[in-house]
mmCIF file of C-alpha atoms in Angstrom:
data_model
loop_
_atom_site.group_PDB
_atom_site.id
_atom_site.type_symbol
_atom_site.label_atom_id
_atom_site.label_comp_id
_atom_site.label_asym_id
_atom_site.label_seq_id
_atom_site.Cartn_x
_atom_site.Cartn_y
_atom_site.Cartn_z
ATOM 1 C CA MET W 1 116.992 82.882 113.832
ATOM 2 C CA LYS W 2 119.471 79.864 114.064
ATOM 3 C CA ALA W 3 121.816 79.592 117.003
ATOM 4 C CA SER W 4 124.672 79.473 114.457
ATOM 5 C CA GLU W 5 123.704 83.078 113.311
ATOM 6 C CA LEU W 6 123.976 84.520 116.896
ATOM 7 C CA PRO W 7 127.812 84.853 116.988
ATOM 8 C CA GLN W 8 127.694 86.998 113.934
ATOM 9 C CA LEU W 9 124.766 89.113 115.293
ATOM 10 C CA LEU W 10 126.562 89.646 118.577
ATOM 11 C CA ALA W 11 129.675 90.639 116.650
ATOM 12 C CA GLN W 12 127.764 93.140 114.811
ATOM 13 C CA VAL W 13 126.244 94.526 118.022
ATOM 14 C CA ALA W 14 129.887 94.641 119.652
ATOM 15 C CA LEU W 15 130.982 96.902 116.845
ATOM 16 C CA ALA W 16 128.464 99.583 118.004
ATOM 17 C CA ASP W 17 128.549 98.614 121.763
ATOM 18 C CA PRO W 18 131.595 96.754 123.087
ATOM 19 C CA ARG W 19 129.768 96.271 126.389
ATOM 20 C CA VAL W 20 127.931 93.314 125.083
ATOM 21 C CA ARG W 21 131.078 91.309 124.163
ATOM 22 C CA ARG W 22 131.893 88.441 126.534
ATOM 23 C CA THR W 23 135.479 87.379 126.659
ATOM 24 C CA ASP W 24 134.938 84.206 128.904
ATOM 25 C CA GLU W 25 134.148 81.195 126.705
ATOM 26 C CA ILE W 26 131.525 79.897 129.162
ATOM 27 C CA GLU W 27 129.845 83.315 129.289
ATOM 28 C CA GLN W 28 129.920 83.438 125.475
ATOM 29 C CA ARG W 29 128.174 80.126 125.206
ATOM 30 C CA ALA W 30 125.612 81.094 127.811
ATOM 31 C CA GLN W 31 124.990 84.390 126.083
ATOM 32 C CA ILE W 32 124.527 82.810 122.621
ATOM 33 C CA SER W 33 122.121 80.153 124.120
ATOM 34 C CA MET W 34 120.149 82.896 125.905
ATOM 35 C CA TRP W 35 119.878 85.112 122.870
ATOM 36 C CA ALA W 36 119.020 82.211 120.607
ATOM 37 C CA GLY W 37 116.158 81.172 122.744
ATOM 38 C CA ILE W 38 114.672 84.686 122.882
ATOM 39 C CA LEU W 39 115.173 85.444 119.217
ATOM 40 C CA ALA W 40 114.259 81.973 117.847
ATOM 41 C CA ASP W 41 111.395 83.402 115.801
ATOM 42 C CA VAL W 42 113.093 86.521 114.564
ATOM 43 C CA PRO W 43 114.890 86.633 111.183
ATOM 44 C CA TYR W 44 118.546 87.468 111.241
ATOM 45 C CA ASP W 45 118.248 90.426 108.890
ATOM 46 C CA TYR W 46 115.393 91.821 110.897
ATOM 47 C CA ALA W 47 117.355 91.534 114.055
ATOM 48 C CA LEU W 48 120.359 93.310 112.571
ATOM 49 C CA GLN W 49 118.123 96.133 111.367
ATOM 50 C CA ALA W 50 116.601 96.414 114.860
ATOM 51 C CA VAL W 51 120.175 96.728 116.294
ATOM 52 C CA HIS W 52 120.900 99.517 113.818
ATOM 53 C CA GLN W 53 117.650 101.432 114.678
ATOM 54 C CA HIS W 54 118.300 100.910 118.418
ATOM 55 C CA TYR W 55 121.728 102.398 118.475
ATOM 56 C CA ALA W 56 120.721 105.130 116.047
ATOM 57 C CA LYS W 57 118.879 106.786 118.841
ATOM 58 C CA SER W 58 120.050 105.220 122.127
ATOM 59 C CA THR W 59 123.298 104.773 124.046
ATOM 60 C CA TRP W 60 121.797 102.086 126.186
ATOM 61 C CA PRO W 61 122.942 98.438 125.609
ATOM 62 C CA ILE W 62 120.489 96.543 123.490
ATOM 63 C CA LEU W 63 118.700 93.518 125.045
ATOM 64 C CA PRO W 64 117.406 90.579 123.117
ATOM 65 C CA ALA W 65 114.013 91.487 124.462
ATOM 66 C CA ASP W 66 114.286 94.775 122.606
ATOM 67 C CA ILE W 67 114.587 93.025 119.355
ATOM 68 C CA ALA W 68 111.895 90.460 120.124
ATOM 69 C CA THR W 69 109.376 93.089 121.263
ATOM 70 C CA ARG W 70 110.012 95.083 118.051
ATOM 71 C CA TRP W 71 109.614 91.927 115.926
ATOM 72 C CA GLN W 72 106.335 90.939 117.729
ATOM 73 C CA ALA W 73 105.017 94.521 117.051
ATOM 74 C CA THR W 74 105.883 94.281 113.365
ATOM 75 C CA VAL W 75 104.093 90.869 113.131
ATOM 76 C CA ARG W 76 100.990 92.185 114.809
ATOM 77 C CA ASP W 77 100.965 95.192 112.352
ATOM 78 C CA ARG W 78 101.319 93.021 109.440
ATOM 79 C CA MET W 79 98.560 90.502 110.462
ATOM 80 C CA ASP W 80 96.343 93.253 111.619
ATOM 81 C CA ARG W 81 96.464 94.702 108.069
ATOM 82 C CA HIS W 82 96.098 91.290 106.374
ATOM 83 C CA THR W 83 92.521 90.323 105.731
ATOM 84 C CA GLY W 84 93.312 86.599 105.401
ATOM 85 C CA THR W 85 91.132 86.328 102.291
ATOM 86 C CA PHE W 86 92.762 83.093 101.109
ATOM 87 C CA GLU W 87 90.425 81.691 98.360
ATOM 88 C CA PRO W 88 90.915 78.103 97.100
ATOM 89 C CA THR W 89 89.413 79.070 93.723
ATOM 90 C CA ALA W 90 92.454 81.407 93.206
ATOM 91 C CA HIS W 91 94.713 78.405 93.494
ATOM 92 C CA PRO W 92 93.763 75.838 90.834
ATOM 93 C CA GLU W 93 96.800 73.692 91.688
ATOM 94 C CA LEU W 94 94.943 72.750 94.934
ATOM 95 C CA ASP W 95 92.718 69.852 95.099
ATOM 96 C CA PRO W 96 89.269 71.068 96.606
ATOM 97 C CA ASP W 97 89.143 67.953 98.644
ATOM 98 C CA ASP W 98 92.679 68.158 99.988
ATOM 99 C CA VAL W 99 92.053 69.783 103.361
ATOM 100 C CA ALA W 100 95.577 69.325 104.553
ATOM 101 C CA GLY W 101 96.925 70.895 101.326
ATOM 102 C CA TYR W 102 94.652 73.958 101.777
ATOM 103 C CA GLN W 103 95.728 74.386 105.362
ATOM 104 C CA ALA W 104 99.393 74.134 104.381
ATOM 105 C CA ALA W 105 98.989 76.763 101.636
ATOM 106 C CA LEU W 106 97.050 79.003 103.987
ATOM 107 C CA LEU W 107 99.850 78.730 106.555
ATOM 108 C CA ALA W 108 102.478 79.261 103.937
ATOM 109 C CA GLU W 109 100.731 82.570 102.863
ATOM 110 C CA ARG W 110 100.481 83.855 106.394
ATOM 111 C CA GLN W 111 104.092 82.960 107.009
ATOM 112 C CA ALA W 112 105.035 84.887 103.871
ATOM 113 C CA VAL W 113 103.056 87.910 105.158
ATOM 114 C CA VAL W 114 104.698 87.677 108.750
ATOM 115 C CA HIS W 115 108.180 87.518 107.285
ATOM 116 C CA GLY W 116 107.679 90.421 104.817
ATOM 117 C CA GLN W 117 107.931 88.089 101.715
ATOM 118 C CA GLN W 118 104.413 89.043 100.666
ATOM 119 C CA PRO W 119 102.544 92.349 101.372
ATOM 120 C CA PRO W 120 99.407 92.027 103.500
ATOM 121 C CA THR W 121 96.040 91.830 101.698
ATOM 122 C CA GLU W 122 94.553 95.046 103.079
ATOM 123 C CA LEU W 123 90.937 96.104 103.143
ATOM 124 C CA THR W 124 91.463 98.611 100.401
ATOM 125 C CA ALA W 125 91.961 95.823 97.889
ATOM 126 C CA ILE W 126 88.486 94.404 98.772
ATOM 127 C CA THR W 127 86.683 97.640 98.946
ATOM 128 C CA ALA W 128 87.938 99.010 95.581
ATOM 129 C CA GLY W 129 85.388 99.324 92.833
ATOM 130 C CA PRO W 130 81.813 100.585 92.495
ATOM 131 C CA ALA W 131 80.776 99.545 95.991
ATOM 132 C CA ALA W 132 83.778 101.393 97.687
ATOM 133 C CA GLU W 133 81.792 104.412 98.695
ATOM 134 C CA GLU W 134 79.039 102.389 100.200
ATOM 135 C CA VAL W 135 81.531 100.224 102.257
ATOM 136 C CA GLU W 136 83.290 103.380 103.465
ATOM 137 C CA ARG W 137 79.951 104.865 104.640
ATOM 138 C CA ARG W 138 78.988 101.737 106.544
ATOM 139 C CA LEU W 139 82.540 101.559 108.127
ATOM 140 C CA ALA W 140 82.197 105.151 109.154
ATOM 141 C CA GLN W 141 78.865 104.441 110.861
ATOM 142 C CA LEU W 142 80.247 101.442 112.563
ATOM 143 C CA GLY W 143 83.305 103.428 113.937
ATOM 144 C CA SER W 144 85.647 100.483 113.806
ATOM 145 C CA TYR W 145 85.730 96.845 112.832
ATOM 146 C CA MET W 146 84.669 95.946 116.305
ATOM 147 C CA PRO W 147 81.040 96.910 117.282
ATOM 148 C CA PRO W 148 81.020 99.499 119.949
ATOM 149 C CA SER W 149 79.021 97.189 122.222
ATOM 150 C CA VAL W 150 81.967 94.683 122.172
ATOM 151 C CA ALA W 151 84.584 97.358 122.617
ATOM 152 C CA ASP W 152 82.711 98.559 125.661
ATOM 153 C CA ALA W 153 82.576 95.014 127.137
ATOM 154 C CA LEU W 154 86.243 94.469 126.606
ATOM 155 C CA ARG W 155 87.305 98.006 127.903
ATOM 156 C CA PRO W 156 87.947 96.735 131.515
ATOM 157 C CA HIS W 157 90.319 94.101 130.154
ATOM 158 C CA ARG W 158 92.192 96.409 127.895
ATOM 159 C CA PRO W 159 92.807 99.487 130.011
ATOM 160 C CA VAL W 160 95.677 100.869 127.929
ATOM 161 C CA ARG W 161 93.759 100.691 124.697
ATOM 162 C CA ALA W 162 90.682 102.081 126.349
ATOM 163 C CA GLU W 163 92.599 105.098 127.616
ATOM 164 C CA ARG W 164 94.178 105.606 124.179
ATOM 165 C CA GLU W 165 90.715 105.560 122.687
ATOM 166 C CA ARG W 166 89.396 108.059 125.239
ATOM 167 C CA THR W 167 92.309 110.363 124.633
ATOM 168 C CA ILE W 168 91.931 110.288 120.869
ATOM 169 C CA ARG W 169 88.156 110.837 120.912
ATOM 170 C CA ALA W 170 88.806 113.802 123.270
ATOM 171 C CA GLY W 171 91.160 115.309 120.685
ATOM 172 C CA LEU W 172 94.120 115.089 123.027
ATOM 173 C CA PRO W 173 97.584 113.853 122.068
ATOM 174 C CA ASP W 174 98.169 110.059 122.260
ATOM 175 C CA PRO W 175 101.703 109.670 123.860
ATOM 176 C CA LEU W 176 101.813 105.903 122.983
ATOM 177 C CA ALA W 177 101.640 106.917 119.298
ATOM 178 C CA ILE W 178 105.283 107.851 119.207
ATOM 179 C CA ASP W 179 108.558 106.395 120.685
ATOM 180 C CA CYS W 180 109.319 107.653 124.130
ATOM 181 C CA PRO W 181 112.243 110.234 124.103
ATOM 182 C CA VAL W 182 113.244 109.502 127.635
ATOM 183 C CA GLU W 183 116.793 108.066 127.592
ATOM 184 C CA THR W 184 116.074 105.610 130.421
ATOM 185 C CA CYS W 185 112.849 104.370 128.701
ATOM 186 C CA ARG W 186 112.801 104.487 124.901
ATOM 187 C CA ALA W 187 109.599 102.530 124.754
ATOM 188 C CA TYR W 188 108.515 101.910 121.126
ATOM 189 C CA ALA W 189 105.371 103.284 119.784
ATOM 190 C CA GLY W 190 102.290 101.330 121.193
ATOM 191 C CA ARG W 191 104.196 100.233 124.326
ATOM 192 C CA PRO W 192 103.724 101.863 127.676
ATOM 193 C CA CYS W 193 106.673 103.701 129.383
ATOM 194 C CA THR W 194 108.727 101.936 131.951
ATOM 195 C CA ARG W 195 111.414 102.867 134.448
ATOM 196 C CA PRO W 196 114.423 100.916 135.552
ATOM 197 C CA GLY W 197 114.357 98.957 138.731
ATOM 198 C CA LYS W 198 116.643 96.840 140.762
ATOM 199 C CA GLY W 199 118.434 93.942 139.122
ATOM 200 C CA GLY W 200 117.751 95.187 135.568
ATOM 201 C CA ALA W 201 113.979 94.967 136.054
ATOM 202 C CA ARG W 202 111.596 97.300 134.224
ATOM 203 C CA HIS W 203 108.453 98.743 135.881
ATOM 204 C CA GLN W 204 105.532 100.113 133.936
ATOM 205 C CA LEU W 205 104.516 103.632 134.732
ATOM 206 C CA ALA W 206 101.112 103.945 136.334
ATOM 207 C CA ALA W 207 100.344 106.996 134.205
ATOM 208 C CA GLY W 208 101.349 104.870 131.074
ATOM 209 C CA ALA W 209 103.688 107.548 129.605
ATOM 210 C CA HIS W 210 106.373 109.982 130.670
ATOM 211 C CA PRO W 211 105.310 113.637 130.568
ATOM 212 C CA SER W 212 108.030 114.489 127.983
ATOM 213 C CA ARG W 213 106.528 111.771 125.726
ATOM 214 C CA THR W 214 103.087 113.333 126.094
ATOM 215 C CA GLU W 215 104.644 116.799 125.350
ATOM 216 C CA ALA W 216 106.331 115.329 122.165
ATOM 217 C CA ALA W 217 102.957 113.679 121.040
ATOM 218 C CA ALA W 218 101.291 117.157 121.503
ATOM 219 C CA ALA W 219 104.054 118.747 119.329
ATOM 220 C CA VAL W 220 103.322 116.170 116.640
ATOM 221 C CA LEU W 221 99.606 116.562 116.784
ATOM 222 C CA GLU W 222 99.949 120.417 116.607
ATOM 223 C CA ALA W 223 102.227 120.127 113.709
ATOM 224 C CA ALA W 224 99.787 117.953 111.785
ATOM 225 C CA SER W 225 96.871 120.161 112.404
#
């Protein structure tokens, strides 16, 4: 997002939450500079949508980190679903010997996926056809795209993911699969719960999730079963 777009975004936020408005010119410039630095990679339209979604379920003032975190989660989701199978033969306009041109085209494709201009090339597109059943059988045997031995080795370094995997395997509700309903938290799906601290700081819960979030996840699981 360009710094020139921040005044309009903040004006839109102020329509829903006048608390974010700064009347002092020095404070206004500082606010724009701060938000612009945090939201430099976030498209304006996405940021505005994130504002709408935030105030649709929360009365707490939105922070630029709320928007940036949501954007990062969206980018991760899109790239996790994108196989990155960019084939030079599918682009006859590229010179096979033009390495820089190939790299530029690959980067452009990935940027298009990141910004939602192109849908991710998902695994289903690759496994379609006569070999699909065999691929599905082999993936089921593997259990995930990551071999179990590798997942086990990484478990101490990914405690949150490891706990989620343990919970799911045990048939228990996964609280991080949904947004937290606690008003003072409102952690997005996939993010651990936090509690407010001094000076506006946030502290992650040792348990990972509020009890009411776990109860809500259990209700979702029960409704789906």
